[in-house]
Amino acid sequence: MSKSKQYVNLWTKQIEFLDATESIKGFVGGQGAGKSYIGCHKGLFLSLKYPGNVGLICRKAFSHLRFSTMETFYRDVIPFEMHRASKEDKTEHSLILPNGSKIYFMGLDDYMKIGSMELGW
């Protein structure tokens, strides 16, 4: 049984993406294929697996991220108890998990901000 079987409501292709061991991965599909959903799961998984990790969830524009991918992350991916135990910085658009990992939410419309970030994922 794969380590990602703990996630419920995932499609076979999403589970394959979670279990992939290649250093560079991609998940491609049309609207509604679950790209944002599985990307958020993978990011949370990596942040929990590696304490102190820094990750970035992004879209082309922050305004699109805020009303789509961030909604998915907070509503469907991060467990409520973990979100409550985390520290959210709304001005920095980041979340610090209890293990010290940090997840940033940014739009690529201001790509200069991410140019020198040291990211684990």
Tab-separated table of C-alpha atoms in Angstrom:
chain	number	residue	atom	x	y	z
A	1	MET	CA	0.000	0.000	0.000
A	2	SER	CA	1.482	3.359	-1.000
A	3	LYS	CA	2.148	6.072	1.565
A	4	SER	CA	-0.358	8.377	-0.131
A	5	LYS	CA	-3.275	5.948	0.294
A	6	GLN	CA	-3.953	7.829	3.529
A	7	TYR	CA	-5.492	10.604	1.403
A	8	VAL	CA	-9.135	10.086	0.576
A	9	ASN	CA	-11.028	11.168	-2.525
A	10	LEU	CA	-7.945	11.084	-4.767
A	11	TRP	CA	-7.970	9.791	-8.321
A	12	THR	CA	-5.454	7.188	-9.492
A	13	LYS	CA	-3.391	9.757	-11.444
A	14	GLN	CA	-3.256	12.024	-8.390
A	15	ILE	CA	-1.992	9.168	-6.224
A	16	GLU	CA	0.667	8.379	-8.845
A	17	PHE	CA	1.749	12.041	-8.714
A	18	LEU	CA	2.003	11.951	-4.916
A	19	ASP	CA	4.044	8.747	-5.008
A	20	ALA	CA	6.378	9.855	-7.834
A	21	THR	CA	10.037	9.855	-6.793
A	22	GLU	CA	11.452	11.839	-9.729
A	23	SER	CA	13.083	15.144	-8.752
A	24	ILE	CA	10.959	17.050	-11.284
A	25	LYS	CA	7.259	16.248	-11.499
A	26	GLY	CA	4.319	17.629	-13.427
A	27	PHE	CA	0.572	17.128	-13.337
A	28	VAL	CA	-1.200	18.296	-16.477
A	29	GLY	CA	-4.897	18.362	-17.268
A	30	GLY	CA	-7.870	20.458	-18.199
A	31	GLN	CA	-10.098	22.487	-15.921
A	32	GLY	CA	-11.398	20.312	-13.103
A	33	ALA	CA	-8.630	17.694	-13.420
A	34	GLY	CA	-7.521	18.288	-9.820
A	35	LYS	CA	-4.165	19.991	-10.494
A	36	SER	CA	-4.520	22.596	-7.736
A	37	TYR	CA	-5.939	20.078	-5.299
A	38	ILE	CA	-3.129	17.563	-5.698
A	39	GLY	CA	-0.483	20.293	-5.824
A	40	CYS	CA	-1.690	21.592	-2.461
A	41	HIS	CA	-1.633	18.041	-1.045
A	42	LYS	CA	1.928	17.487	-2.284
A	43	GLY	CA	3.083	20.805	-0.836
A	44	LEU	CA	1.546	20.087	2.553
A	45	PHE	CA	3.036	16.579	2.506
A	46	LEU	CA	6.539	17.944	1.833
A	47	SER	CA	6.151	20.647	4.476
A	48	LEU	CA	5.172	18.064	7.070
A	49	LYS	CA	7.835	15.558	6.040
A	50	TYR	CA	10.683	18.101	6.211
A	51	PRO	CA	10.420	20.403	9.267
A	52	GLY	CA	11.582	23.943	8.565
A	53	ASN	CA	10.904	23.558	4.822
A	54	VAL	CA	9.797	26.581	2.786
A	55	GLY	CA	7.276	26.104	-0.012
A	56	LEU	CA	5.439	28.242	-2.536
A	57	ILE	CA	1.933	27.824	-3.895
A	58	CYS	CA	1.444	30.190	-6.812
A	59	ARG	CA	-0.661	31.074	-9.825
A	60	LYS	CA	-0.261	33.554	-12.634
A	61	ALA	CA	-1.941	36.335	-10.623
A	62	PHE	CA	-2.478	36.549	-6.871
A	63	SER	CA	-6.092	37.615	-7.367
A	64	HIS	CA	-6.747	34.263	-9.091
A	65	LEU	CA	-4.865	32.354	-6.404
A	66	ARG	CA	-6.799	33.918	-3.543
A	67	PHE	CA	-10.200	32.874	-4.805
A	68	SER	CA	-9.285	29.433	-6.124
A	69	THR	CA	-6.165	27.598	-4.970
A	70	MET	CA	-6.034	29.162	-1.499
A	71	GLU	CA	-9.706	28.283	-1.029
A	72	THR	CA	-8.919	24.706	-2.044
A	73	PHE	CA	-5.956	24.542	0.341
A	74	TYR	CA	-7.795	25.862	3.392
A	75	ARG	CA	-11.155	24.191	2.702
A	76	ASP	CA	-10.159	20.789	1.319
A	77	VAL	CA	-6.506	20.028	2.065
A	78	ILE	CA	-5.170	21.212	5.426
A	79	PRO	CA	-6.909	19.547	8.372
A	80	PHE	CA	-8.800	22.032	10.544
A	81	GLU	CA	-6.810	21.138	13.680
A	82	MET	CA	-3.500	21.704	11.886
A	83	HIS	CA	-4.675	25.050	10.503
A	84	ARG	CA	-5.708	26.106	14.013
A	85	ALA	CA	-2.289	25.083	15.390
A	86	SER	CA	-0.492	27.017	12.617
A	87	LYS	CA	0.340	30.713	12.471
A	88	GLU	CA	-1.153	32.604	9.547
A	89	ASP	CA	0.390	35.890	8.355
A	90	LYS	CA	-2.234	37.559	6.184
A	91	THR	CA	-0.002	40.491	5.210
A	92	GLU	CA	2.778	38.153	4.044
A	93	HIS	CA	0.286	35.589	2.668
A	94	SER	CA	2.014	32.763	4.460
A	95	LEU	CA	1.319	29.959	6.886
A	96	ILE	CA	3.794	28.613	9.442
A	97	LEU	CA	3.027	25.025	10.399
A	98	PRO	CA	3.638	23.680	13.924
A	99	ASN	CA	6.882	21.974	12.740
A	100	GLY	CA	8.333	25.313	11.548
A	101	SER	CA	7.709	24.774	7.834
A	102	LYS	CA	6.397	27.806	5.984
A	103	ILE	CA	4.087	27.943	2.979
A	104	TYR	CA	3.859	31.133	0.914
A	105	PHE	CA	0.929	31.971	-1.370
A	106	MET	CA	1.955	34.329	-4.180
A	107	GLY	CA	1.031	35.421	-7.667
A	108	LEU	CA	3.573	35.409	-10.465
A	109	ASP	CA	2.324	38.849	-11.502
A	110	ASP	CA	5.001	40.175	-9.119
A	111	TYR	CA	7.657	37.596	-9.967
A	112	MET	CA	10.557	39.768	-8.747
A	113	LYS	CA	9.548	38.928	-5.171
A	114	ILE	CA	10.287	35.234	-5.674
A	115	GLY	CA	13.571	35.694	-7.531
A	116	SER	CA	15.823	35.227	-4.506
A	117	MET	CA	13.621	33.040	-2.324
A	118	GLU	CA	15.201	29.843	-1.051
A	119	LEU	CA	12.479	27.256	-1.536
A	120	GLY	CA	12.360	23.566	-0.768
A	121	TRP	CA	9.409	23.081	-3.087
